[in-house]
Amino acid sequence: MDLGVALTLGTLCAVLLGLTLTSVSADLIMMGALVFIVISGVLPPEDALAGFANPGVITIATLYVVAAGLKETGAVQWIARILLGHPGSMYGAQMRMLAPTSALSAFMNNTAVVAMFIPAVQDWSQRLQIPTSKLLIPLSYAAILGGTCTLIGTSTNLVVDGMLQSWLGINLGLFELAWLGVPIAIVGGLYLIFVAHRLLPNRGGLKEELDQVRQYGVEVEVDASGPLVGKSVAEAGLRALAYGFLTEISRQGKLITAVDPERTLHGGDKLYFIGAPECASELRRIHGLNPASGNVSKLDIANHQRCLVEVVLGPEFPALGATIRDSRFRSRFNAVILSVSREGRRVAGKLGDIQLKVGDTLLLEASHEFADQYRFRRDFLLVSTLNDSTPPDFQKAPLALGILFVMVALSASGIFSILESAFLAAAAMILSRCITPSRARRSIDLPVLIVISASFALGNAMSATGAAKLIADAVLQFDGVSPWLALVVVYLVTAVFTEVITNNAAAILMFPIALAISDALQASPIPFAIGVMFAASASFITPLGYQTNLMVYGPGRYRFSDYFKVGVPLSLLVGMVAVSLIPVIWPFQG
């Protein structure tokens, strides 16, 4: 073993230990590995930095903008409400949930899909009187399974495709993976419907913990020309939000309390919700609801430039003791007070009559610049912007979906590559104002891109130094190792890696090893690359292996053991289907 191989394998071990056993962020660990590889002379800088110019990485960055455009326009919520419907049983809820989630995740960012579906699933759980914990892990797993069906369904697919292009000049088609992804999604979906719910715990959601957070009262009005008129409270998705609940409806001066879920909504109805600060954000994302406060419409701020902000009043706030009506808050700060919380509880009474006191927490609608302008002013003790609180521009939802459809059509037809189609779609999202340039920039997840790009340095080092060949020879040292058995080994090792490190890093580290094994066996590299792709995406055993698993961890009140009980059988099932079909679809000799 020469020095280059030793340094590369030592760096690989250090990276695995760092990602598994420490709390240091993955991007810092991978960049540290890149720096060491360059300084130690294992790779020249141009080879170590090649990942930052990889087509797959650039495609992922571009698709972040496309996904953000779909999210900003509310396109995902719009589709979700059409497709999910109103099931009457748990089996019906699972079937209505799994198919749309998988289908949308094949073409959209699955993180955004899961984020938009979580409130609907929580609504079902309360209406059907079934625990939220029976539905949310299947939601995450369905998104993962759906992402394997197309080349743009998950970043892992794009990364491996980018490596195939860079190393071997091989391009995969947009729907080429569907030959394997669709059967896996069907088999996995049947398991989730008929088996998973028996293994999942019986726990309530986060609604039981609402009493422990800051509580506000938020009032909204049903748009007379909007899509909610004529629908029941349950059909509109208002029965059980993730962070609040509907307490009363004001209709033509009459108050309706103890609101029935079948109560029909009328145009002009004023709905009063009680809940956490995030309740206001949820209501902003429901098409057909407008803020009930007339002052909101008087703000000199465009809709897409607004967000929700929490402030705590300090002793030097100029209107202490005055009512909100007399405080001239909107003219002083160009922001509107939506609700007031005092000592963690909402302040009852008409909003305009509430007297402001030191320590009051106000929920505001303001510009994105509000926090920067007033963070260090003595008027407020604390200024905090609520994440993801900009109201969607629902009018542009059809346009955003049209852009996505054209992108898929251009790529699938072969007129443009996936990268070129993504470039055009991102540009169209910005030019059509589905998303602003500033929010497009903020939508790009830089730490994820750094992890992916820096991982290429280690992958390239393993190939250039012969470390990958050394590992491949160790795998093939036993007599009679067939290509299929080698594929099983590659799949298992990748599946283990993806549970303890990031899925993209697992794919990049295993790709050169898989390539070396295929070369030693004189077999086609495609089956092994596909095996790495699917194994790296099949993260079902821990909540840390995949972002959507982590997203449902809190709302479902899950434990690590819940993922293990449901995920191990699913991982084995998906693995058996994958290693059985891969040689049939992509033969070892060809």
Coordinates of C-alpha atoms in Angstrom, one line a residue:
M1 CA 0.0 0.0 0.0
D2 CA 1.6 3.3 -1.1
L3 CA 1.3 6.6 0.7
G4 CA -1.5 8.0 -1.5
V5 CA -3.7 5.0 -0.8
A6 CA -3.0 5.1 3.0
L7 CA -3.8 8.8 3.1
T8 CA -7.0 8.4 1.2
L9 CA -8.2 5.5 3.3
G10 CA -7.3 7.3 6.5
T11 CA -9.2 10.3 5.3
L12 CA -12.2 8.1 4.5
C13 CA -12.2 6.6 8.0
A14 CA -11.8 10.0 9.6
V15 CA -14.8 11.3 7.6
L16 CA -17.0 8.3 8.5
L17 CA -16.1 8.7 12.1
G18 CA -16.7 12.4 12.1
L19 CA -20.0 12.2 10.4
T20 CA -21.2 9.3 12.6
L21 CA -19.8 10.2 16.1
T22 CA -19.5 14.0 16.2
S23 CA -21.9 16.9 16.0
V24 CA -19.7 18.8 13.6
S25 CA -21.7 19.8 10.5
A26 CA -21.2 17.6 7.4
D27 CA -20.1 20.5 5.2
L28 CA -17.2 21.4 7.5
I29 CA -16.1 17.7 7.7
M30 CA -16.2 17.2 3.9
M31 CA -14.4 20.6 3.3
G32 CA -11.8 19.6 5.8
A33 CA -11.2 16.3 4.0
L34 CA -10.9 18.2 0.7
V35 CA -8.3 20.6 2.1
F36 CA -6.3 17.7 3.5
I37 CA -6.4 15.8 0.2
V38 CA -5.1 18.9 -1.6
I39 CA -2.4 19.9 0.9
S40 CA -1.1 16.3 1.3
G41 CA -0.7 16.1 -2.5
V42 CA -3.1 13.2 -3.0
L43 CA -4.9 15.2 -5.7
P44 CA -4.1 18.4 -7.5
P45 CA -6.5 21.3 -6.8
E46 CA -8.3 21.0 -10.2
D47 CA -9.2 17.4 -9.5
A48 CA -10.2 18.0 -5.9
L49 CA -12.4 20.9 -6.8
A50 CA -14.0 19.1 -9.8
G51 CA -17.2 18.4 -7.9
F52 CA -18.1 22.1 -7.8
A53 CA -18.4 22.1 -11.6
N54 CA -20.1 18.7 -11.8
P55 CA -23.3 18.8 -13.9
G56 CA -25.3 16.9 -11.3
V57 CA -24.4 19.4 -8.6
I58 CA -25.3 22.4 -10.7
T59 CA -28.6 20.8 -11.7
I60 CA -29.4 20.3 -8.0
A61 CA -28.7 23.9 -7.3
T62 CA -30.9 25.0 -10.2
L63 CA -33.7 22.8 -9.2
Y64 CA -33.7 24.4 -5.7
V65 CA -34.9 27.6 -7.5
V66 CA -37.6 25.7 -9.4
A67 CA -38.8 24.0 -6.2
A68 CA -38.9 27.4 -4.5
G69 CA -41.0 28.8 -7.2
L70 CA -43.5 26.0 -6.8
K71 CA -43.5 26.7 -3.0
E72 CA -43.8 30.5 -3.2
T73 CA -46.8 30.3 -5.5
G74 CA -48.5 27.7 -3.3
A75 CA -48.6 25.2 -6.3
V76 CA -47.8 22.2 -4.0
Q77 CA -50.6 23.0 -1.6
W78 CA -53.0 23.6 -4.5
I79 CA -52.2 20.2 -5.9
A80 CA -52.3 18.5 -2.5
R81 CA -55.8 19.8 -1.7
I82 CA -57.1 18.5 -5.1
L83 CA -55.4 15.1 -4.8
L84 CA -55.7 14.3 -1.2
G85 CA -59.5 14.7 -0.8
H86 CA -61.3 13.5 2.3
P87 CA -60.9 9.8 3.2
G88 CA -63.3 8.0 5.4
S89 CA -60.9 5.4 7.0
M90 CA -57.2 4.9 7.8
Y91 CA -56.7 2.6 4.8
G92 CA -58.4 5.2 2.6
A93 CA -56.2 8.0 4.1
Q94 CA -53.0 5.9 3.4
M95 CA -54.0 5.2 -0.2
R96 CA -54.9 8.8 -0.9
M97 CA -51.7 10.0 0.7
L98 CA -49.1 7.5 -0.7
A99 CA -49.9 7.7 -4.4
P100 CA -50.0 11.6 -4.7
T101 CA -46.9 11.9 -2.5
S102 CA -44.9 9.4 -4.6
A103 CA -46.1 11.0 -7.8
L104 CA -45.3 14.5 -6.8
S105 CA -41.9 13.6 -5.3
A106 CA -40.9 12.1 -8.7
F107 CA -40.8 15.7 -10.1
M108 CA -40.7 18.1 -7.2
N109 CA -38.4 18.5 -4.2
N110 CA -39.7 15.9 -1.8
T111 CA -38.9 18.0 1.2
A112 CA -41.4 20.6 0.0
V113 CA -44.0 17.9 -0.8
V114 CA -43.7 16.5 2.8
A115 CA -43.8 19.9 4.4
M116 CA -47.1 20.8 2.5
F117 CA -48.7 17.4 3.2
I118 CA -48.0 17.3 7.0
P119 CA -50.9 19.7 7.9
A120 CA -53.4 17.7 5.8
V121 CA -52.3 14.5 7.4
Q122 CA -52.7 16.0 10.9
D123 CA -56.2 17.2 9.8
W124 CA -57.1 13.6 8.8
S125 CA -55.8 12.1 12.0
Q126 CA -58.1 14.3 14.2
R127 CA -61.1 13.9 11.9
L128 CA -60.7 10.1 11.6
Q129 CA -59.7 9.8 15.2
I130 CA -56.5 7.9 14.3
P131 CA -53.0 8.8 15.7
T132 CA -50.9 11.1 13.6
S133 CA -48.0 8.6 14.3
K134 CA -49.8 6.0 12.1
L135 CA -49.5 8.3 9.0
L136 CA -46.4 10.5 9.1
I137 CA -43.6 8.0 8.7
P138 CA -45.4 6.4 5.7
L139 CA -45.7 9.9 4.3
S140 CA -41.9 10.4 4.5
Y141 CA -41.2 6.9 3.1
A142 CA -43.6 7.4 0.2
A143 CA -41.7 10.6 -0.7
I144 CA -38.4 8.7 -0.7
L145 CA -39.9 5.9 -2.8
G146 CA -41.4 8.3 -5.3
G147 CA -38.1 10.2 -5.7
T148 CA -36.4 7.1 -7.1
C149 CA -38.8 7.0 -10.1
T150 CA -37.1 9.7 -12.2
L151 CA -33.7 11.2 -12.6
I152 CA -34.8 14.5 -11.0
G153 CA -36.7 12.9 -8.2
T154 CA -33.8 13.0 -5.7
S155 CA -30.5 14.7 -5.6
T156 CA -28.7 11.3 -5.2
N157 CA -29.9 10.3 -8.7
L158 CA -28.5 13.5 -10.2
V159 CA -25.2 13.1 -8.4
V160 CA -24.6 9.6 -9.6
D161 CA -25.7 10.6 -13.1
G162 CA -23.3 13.5 -13.0
M163 CA -20.5 11.1 -12.1
L164 CA -21.5 8.7 -14.9
Q165 CA -21.2 11.7 -17.3
S166 CA -17.9 12.9 -16.0
W167 CA -16.2 9.5 -15.7
L168 CA -17.7 7.4 -18.4
G169 CA -19.6 9.8 -20.7
I170 CA -22.9 8.0 -20.0
N171 CA -26.2 9.9 -19.7
L172 CA -29.3 8.4 -18.2
G173 CA -32.7 9.4 -19.5
L174 CA -35.2 11.2 -17.3
F175 CA -37.6 8.2 -17.0
E176 CA -35.0 5.4 -17.4
L177 CA -35.0 4.8 -13.6
A178 CA -38.8 4.3 -13.7
W179 CA -38.4 0.7 -14.9
L180 CA -37.1 0.0 -11.4
G181 CA -38.4 2.9 -9.4
V182 CA -42.1 2.3 -10.1
P183 CA -42.1 -1.4 -9.1
I184 CA -40.2 -0.5 -5.9
A185 CA -42.7 2.3 -5.2
I186 CA -45.6 -0.1 -5.7
V187 CA -44.1 -2.9 -3.5
G188 CA -43.1 -0.3 -0.8
G189 CA -46.5 1.3 -1.0
L190 CA -48.3 -2.0 -0.4
Y191 CA -46.1 -2.7 2.6
L192 CA -46.8 0.8 4.0
I193 CA -50.6 0.3 3.6
F194 CA -51.0 -3.2 4.9
V195 CA -48.1 -3.8 7.3
A196 CA -46.5 -0.6 8.5
H197 CA -49.4 0.7 10.5
R198 CA -49.3 -2.5 12.7
L199 CA -45.7 -1.7 13.6
L200 CA -46.1 2.1 14.2
P201 CA -46.8 3.4 17.7
N202 CA -50.1 4.8 18.9
R203 CA -49.2 8.4 19.8
G204 CA -50.9 11.8 19.4
G205 CA -49.4 14.7 17.6
L206 CA -48.0 18.0 18.7
K207 CA -51.5 19.5 19.2
E208 CA -51.5 18.2 22.8
E209 CA -48.4 20.4 23.5
L210 CA -49.9 23.7 22.2
D211 CA -50.7 24.9 25.7
Q212 CA -46.9 25.0 26.4
V213 CA -46.1 27.6 23.7
R214 CA -46.8 31.3 23.2
Q215 CA -50.5 31.6 22.4
Y216 CA -52.1 34.1 20.0
G217 CA -55.5 34.8 18.5
V218 CA -55.5 35.2 14.7
E219 CA -58.4 36.4 12.7
V220 CA -58.9 35.8 9.0
E221 CA -61.7 36.4 6.5
V222 CA -63.0 34.0 3.8
D223 CA -62.5 35.6 0.4
A224 CA -66.0 36.0 -1.2
S225 CA -64.6 35.1 -4.6
G226 CA -62.2 32.4 -3.4
P227 CA -62.3 28.6 -3.6
L228 CA -63.4 28.0 0.1
V229 CA -66.9 29.5 -0.3
G230 CA -69.4 26.6 -0.1
K231 CA -67.0 24.2 1.4
S232 CA -67.2 22.8 4.9
V233 CA -64.7 23.7 7.6
A234 CA -63.2 20.2 7.3
E235 CA -63.1 20.3 3.5
A236 CA -61.2 23.6 3.6
G237 CA -58.5 22.0 5.8
L238 CA -59.3 24.3 8.8
R239 CA -60.5 21.7 11.3
A240 CA -57.1 20.8 12.6
L241 CA -54.1 22.9 11.7
A242 CA -50.7 21.9 12.9
Y243 CA -50.3 24.9 15.2
G244 CA -53.8 26.2 16.0
F245 CA -57.5 25.5 16.1
L246 CA -60.7 27.3 15.0
T247 CA -62.7 28.6 17.9
E248 CA -65.4 30.7 16.4
I249 CA -66.9 32.2 13.2
S250 CA -68.4 35.7 12.9
R251 CA -71.0 35.9 10.2
Q252 CA -72.9 39.1 9.5
G253 CA -72.6 40.2 13.1
K254 CA -73.6 36.8 14.6
L255 CA -71.1 34.7 16.5
I256 CA -70.9 30.9 15.9
T257 CA -69.0 29.1 18.6
A258 CA -68.1 25.4 19.0
V259 CA -67.7 25.3 15.2
D260 CA -68.8 22.0 13.7
P261 CA -66.4 20.5 11.1
E262 CA -69.3 20.2 8.6
R263 CA -70.2 23.9 9.0
T264 CA -70.3 25.5 5.5
L265 CA -68.2 28.6 4.9
H266 CA -69.7 31.8 3.4
G267 CA -67.9 34.7 1.7
G268 CA -67.0 37.3 4.3
D269 CA -67.0 35.0 7.3
K270 CA -64.5 36.0 9.9
L271 CA -62.7 33.0 11.4
Y272 CA -60.9 33.2 14.8
F273 CA -58.1 30.8 15.5
I274 CA -56.1 30.3 18.7
G275 CA -52.6 28.8 18.6
A276 CA -48.8 29.2 18.3
P277 CA -47.2 31.9 16.2
E278 CA -46.8 29.4 13.3
C279 CA -50.6 29.2 13.1
A280 CA -50.6 32.6 11.3
S281 CA -48.1 31.2 8.8
E282 CA -50.2 28.2 8.1
L283 CA -53.3 30.3 7.5
R284 CA -51.3 32.5 5.0
R285 CA -50.7 29.4 2.9
I286 CA -54.4 28.5 2.5
H287 CA -55.8 29.9 -0.7
G288 CA -59.1 31.7 -0.1
L289 CA -58.2 33.3 3.3
N290 CA -57.3 36.9 3.8
P291 CA -56.2 38.8 7.0
A292 CA -59.2 40.2 8.7
S293 CA -57.4 43.3 9.8
G294 CA -58.1 46.2 7.4
N295 CA -54.7 47.7 8.2
V296 CA -52.9 44.9 6.5
S297 CA -54.2 46.0 3.1
K298 CA -52.9 49.5 3.9
L299 CA -49.3 48.4 4.2
D300 CA -47.1 49.9 1.5
I301 CA -45.4 46.5 0.9
A302 CA -46.0 44.0 -1.9
N303 CA -47.5 40.7 -0.9
H304 CA -44.4 38.6 -1.8
Q305 CA -42.2 41.0 0.3
R306 CA -44.1 40.5 3.5
C307 CA -43.5 38.1 6.4
L308 CA -44.5 37.5 10.0
V309 CA -42.4 38.9 12.8
E310 CA -42.5 38.5 16.6
V311 CA -41.4 41.5 18.7
V312 CA -41.2 41.9 22.5
L313 CA -42.0 45.5 23.7
G314 CA -39.2 47.2 25.7
P315 CA -39.5 49.9 28.4
E316 CA -38.7 52.6 25.8
F317 CA -41.4 51.7 23.4
P318 CA -43.1 55.0 22.7
A319 CA -46.8 53.9 23.0
L320 CA -46.8 52.0 26.3
G321 CA -50.1 52.3 28.0
A322 CA -51.9 53.3 24.8
T323 CA -54.3 51.1 23.0
I324 CA -53.3 49.5 19.7
R325 CA -55.8 51.8 17.9
D326 CA -54.1 54.9 19.4
S327 CA -50.5 53.7 19.1
R328 CA -50.1 54.7 15.4
F329 CA -48.0 51.5 15.2
R330 CA -48.5 51.1 11.4
S331 CA -47.4 54.6 10.6
R332 CA -44.4 54.4 13.0
F333 CA -43.0 51.1 11.9
N334 CA -44.8 50.2 8.6
A335 CA -46.1 47.0 10.2
V336 CA -49.5 45.8 11.3
I337 CA -50.2 44.1 14.6
L338 CA -52.1 40.8 14.1
S339 CA -52.2 39.5 17.7
V340 CA -50.9 40.1 21.2
S341 CA -49.6 37.5 23.7
R342 CA -48.9 38.4 27.3
E343 CA -47.1 36.0 29.7
G344 CA -47.5 33.3 27.1
R345 CA -51.3 33.7 26.7
R346 CA -53.3 35.5 24.1
V347 CA -54.8 38.8 25.3
A348 CA -58.6 38.6 25.0
G349 CA -60.8 41.3 23.6
K350 CA -61.0 43.4 20.5
L351 CA -57.5 43.9 19.1
G352 CA -57.8 47.7 18.8
D353 CA -58.8 48.1 22.4
I354 CA -55.8 46.2 23.9
Q355 CA -53.4 48.4 25.9
L356 CA -49.7 47.7 25.2
K357 CA -47.4 46.9 28.1
V358 CA -43.7 46.2 28.6
G359 CA -43.0 42.5 27.8
D360 CA -46.0 42.1 25.5
T361 CA -45.2 39.8 22.5
L362 CA -46.7 41.1 19.3
L363 CA -47.2 39.1 16.1
L364 CA -46.7 41.5 13.2
E365 CA -47.1 41.5 9.4
A366 CA -44.1 43.5 8.1
S367 CA -41.5 43.6 5.4
H368 CA -38.5 41.2 5.1
E369 CA -36.3 44.1 6.2
F370 CA -38.1 44.8 9.4
A371 CA -35.9 42.6 11.6
D372 CA -32.7 44.2 10.3
Q373 CA -34.1 47.7 10.7
Y374 CA -35.4 47.3 14.3
R375 CA -33.3 44.5 15.8
F376 CA -31.1 46.9 17.7
R377 CA -33.6 49.7 18.4
R378 CA -34.6 50.2 22.1
D379 CA -38.3 50.0 21.2
F380 CA -38.1 46.2 21.2
L381 CA -36.3 43.8 23.5
L382 CA -36.4 41.1 20.8
V383 CA -37.2 40.9 17.1
S384 CA -37.6 37.5 15.4
T385 CA -38.8 36.7 11.9
L386 CA -40.9 33.5 11.6
N387 CA -39.5 31.1 9.0
D388 CA -41.4 30.4 5.9
S389 CA -44.1 33.0 6.6
T390 CA -44.4 34.9 3.3
P391 CA -47.9 34.3 1.9
P392 CA -48.0 32.4 -1.4
D393 CA -49.0 34.1 -4.6
F394 CA -51.7 31.6 -5.5
Q395 CA -52.6 33.3 -8.8
K396 CA -49.3 32.2 -10.2
A397 CA -49.6 28.6 -9.1
P398 CA -50.9 27.4 -12.5
L399 CA -48.0 29.2 -14.2
A400 CA -45.4 27.6 -11.9
L401 CA -46.9 24.2 -12.6
G402 CA -46.8 24.9 -16.3
I403 CA -43.1 25.8 -16.1
L404 CA -42.4 22.5 -14.3
F405 CA -44.4 20.6 -17.0
V406 CA -42.4 22.2 -19.8
M407 CA -39.2 21.5 -18.0
V408 CA -40.0 17.8 -17.7
A409 CA -41.3 17.7 -21.3
L410 CA -38.1 19.3 -22.8
S411 CA -35.9 16.9 -20.8
A412 CA -37.9 13.8 -21.5
S413 CA -38.1 14.5 -25.3
G414 CA -34.3 14.9 -25.5
I415 CA -34.6 18.5 -26.9
F416 CA -32.5 19.7 -23.9
S417 CA -30.5 18.0 -21.2
I418 CA -31.8 17.9 -17.6
L419 CA -29.3 20.7 -16.7
E420 CA -30.4 22.9 -19.7
S421 CA -34.1 22.3 -19.0
A422 CA -33.5 23.2 -15.3
F423 CA -31.7 26.4 -16.3
L424 CA -34.6 27.4 -18.5
A425 CA -37.2 26.6 -15.8
A426 CA -35.3 28.5 -13.1
A427 CA -35.0 31.5 -15.4
A428 CA -38.7 31.3 -16.2
M429 CA -39.6 31.2 -12.5
I430 CA -37.7 34.4 -11.9
L431 CA -38.7 36.3 -15.1
S432 CA -42.4 35.5 -14.5
R433 CA -42.1 36.7 -10.8
C434 CA -43.1 33.3 -9.4
I435 CA -40.1 33.9 -7.2
T436 CA -38.0 37.0 -6.6
P437 CA -34.3 37.0 -7.3
S438 CA -33.5 37.5 -3.7
R439 CA -35.6 34.6 -2.5
A440 CA -34.2 32.4 -5.4
R441 CA -30.8 33.0 -4.0
R442 CA -31.9 32.2 -0.5
S443 CA -33.6 29.0 -1.7
I444 CA -30.3 27.4 -2.6
D445 CA -29.1 25.1 0.2
L446 CA -25.4 25.9 0.2
P447 CA -24.3 23.5 3.0
V448 CA -25.9 20.6 1.1
L449 CA -24.2 21.6 -2.2
I450 CA -20.8 21.9 -0.3
V451 CA -21.2 18.4 1.1
I452 CA -21.9 17.0 -2.3
S453 CA -19.2 18.9 -4.1
A454 CA -16.5 18.3 -1.5
S455 CA -17.4 14.6 -1.4
F456 CA -16.2 14.3 -5.0
A457 CA -12.7 15.1 -3.9
L458 CA -12.7 11.9 -1.7
G459 CA -14.3 9.9 -4.5
N460 CA -11.8 11.1 -7.0
A461 CA -8.9 10.3 -4.6
M462 CA -10.1 6.8 -4.1
S463 CA -10.1 6.3 -7.9
A464 CA -6.8 8.1 -8.7
T465 CA -4.8 6.5 -5.9
G466 CA -6.1 3.0 -6.4
A467 CA -7.8 2.8 -3.0
A468 CA -11.1 1.9 -4.7
K469 CA -9.4 -0.9 -6.6
L470 CA -7.9 -2.2 -3.4
I471 CA -11.3 -2.3 -1.7
A472 CA -12.7 -4.0 -4.8
D473 CA -10.0 -6.6 -4.8
A474 CA -10.8 -7.3 -1.1
V475 CA -14.5 -7.8 -2.0
L476 CA -13.6 -10.1 -4.9
Q477 CA -10.8 -12.1 -3.2
F478 CA -13.1 -15.1 -2.7
D479 CA -13.5 -17.5 -5.5
G480 CA -16.7 -17.6 -7.4
V481 CA -17.9 -14.1 -6.7
S482 CA -20.4 -13.4 -9.5
P483 CA -21.5 -10.0 -10.7
W484 CA -24.9 -10.4 -9.0
L485 CA -23.3 -11.3 -5.7
A486 CA -20.9 -8.3 -6.0
L487 CA -24.0 -6.1 -6.7
V488 CA -25.6 -7.4 -3.5
V489 CA -22.5 -6.4 -1.6
V490 CA -22.3 -3.0 -3.1
Y491 CA -26.0 -2.4 -2.4
L492 CA -25.7 -3.5 1.3
V493 CA -22.6 -1.4 2.0
T494 CA -24.2 1.7 0.4
A495 CA -27.4 1.1 2.3
V496 CA -25.4 1.0 5.6
F497 CA -23.5 4.1 4.7
T498 CA -26.6 6.1 3.9
E499 CA -28.0 5.4 7.4
V500 CA -25.0 6.9 9.2
I501 CA -23.8 9.6 6.7
T502 CA -25.6 11.7 4.2
N503 CA -27.2 9.9 1.2
N504 CA -25.2 11.9 -1.3
A505 CA -21.9 11.3 0.4
A506 CA -22.7 7.6 0.6
A507 CA -23.3 7.5 -3.2
I508 CA -20.2 9.5 -4.0
L509 CA -17.9 7.4 -1.8
M510 CA -19.3 4.1 -3.1
F511 CA -19.4 5.0 -6.8
P512 CA -15.6 4.5 -7.4
I513 CA -15.7 1.2 -5.5
A514 CA -18.6 0.0 -7.5
L515 CA -16.9 1.1 -10.7
A516 CA -13.7 -0.8 -9.7
I517 CA -15.7 -3.9 -9.0
S518 CA -17.4 -3.8 -12.3
D519 CA -14.1 -3.3 -14.1
A520 CA -12.5 -6.2 -12.2
L521 CA -15.4 -8.5 -13.2
Q522 CA -15.4 -7.1 -16.8
A523 CA -19.1 -6.3 -16.3
S524 CA -21.1 -3.2 -17.3
P525 CA -20.8 -0.4 -14.8
I526 CA -24.5 0.7 -15.2
P527 CA -26.0 -2.0 -12.9
F528 CA -23.6 -1.2 -10.2
A529 CA -24.2 2.6 -10.5
I530 CA -27.9 2.0 -10.4
G531 CA -27.5 -0.1 -7.3
V532 CA -25.6 2.7 -5.6
M533 CA -28.3 5.1 -6.6
F534 CA -31.2 3.2 -5.1
A535 CA -29.3 2.0 -2.0
A536 CA -28.2 5.5 -1.2
S537 CA -31.8 6.7 -1.5
A538 CA -33.3 3.8 0.6
S539 CA -32.8 5.5 4.0
F540 CA -35.6 4.1 6.1
I541 CA -34.0 2.9 9.3
T542 CA -33.0 6.1 11.1
P543 CA -34.5 9.6 11.2
L544 CA -31.1 11.1 10.4
G545 CA -30.4 9.4 7.1
Y546 CA -32.9 11.5 5.1
Q547 CA -34.3 15.0 5.6
T548 CA -38.0 14.0 5.3
N549 CA -37.6 11.4 8.0
L550 CA -36.4 14.2 10.3
M551 CA -39.2 16.5 9.3
V552 CA -41.9 14.1 10.6
Y553 CA -39.9 13.1 13.7
G554 CA -41.3 15.9 15.9
P555 CA -44.9 16.1 14.6
G556 CA -45.4 12.4 14.9
R557 CA -43.7 12.3 18.3
Y558 CA -41.6 9.4 17.1
R559 CA -38.6 7.7 18.7
F560 CA -35.5 6.2 16.9
S561 CA -36.8 2.7 17.5
D562 CA -40.0 3.5 15.5
Y563 CA -38.0 4.0 12.4
F564 CA -36.0 0.9 13.0
K565 CA -39.1 -1.3 13.5
V566 CA -40.8 -0.1 10.3
G567 CA -37.7 0.7 8.3
V568 CA -35.7 -2.5 8.5
P569 CA -38.4 -4.7 6.8
L570 CA -39.0 -2.0 4.2
S571 CA -35.2 -1.6 3.5
L572 CA -34.9 -5.4 3.1
L573 CA -37.9 -5.5 0.8
V574 CA -36.7 -2.7 -1.4
G575 CA -33.2 -4.2 -1.5
M576 CA -34.5 -7.6 -2.6
V577 CA -36.6 -6.0 -5.4
A578 CA -33.7 -3.8 -6.5
V579 CA -31.0 -6.5 -6.7
S580 CA -33.5 -8.9 -8.4
L581 CA -34.6 -6.5 -11.1
I582 CA -31.4 -4.5 -11.8
P583 CA -29.7 -7.3 -13.8
V584 CA -32.9 -7.9 -15.8
I585 CA -33.3 -4.2 -16.7
W586 CA -29.6 -3.4 -17.1
P587 CA -27.7 -6.6 -17.9
F588 CA -24.2 -7.1 -16.6
Q589 CA -22.9 -7.9 -20.0
G590 CA -24.0 -5.3 -22.6

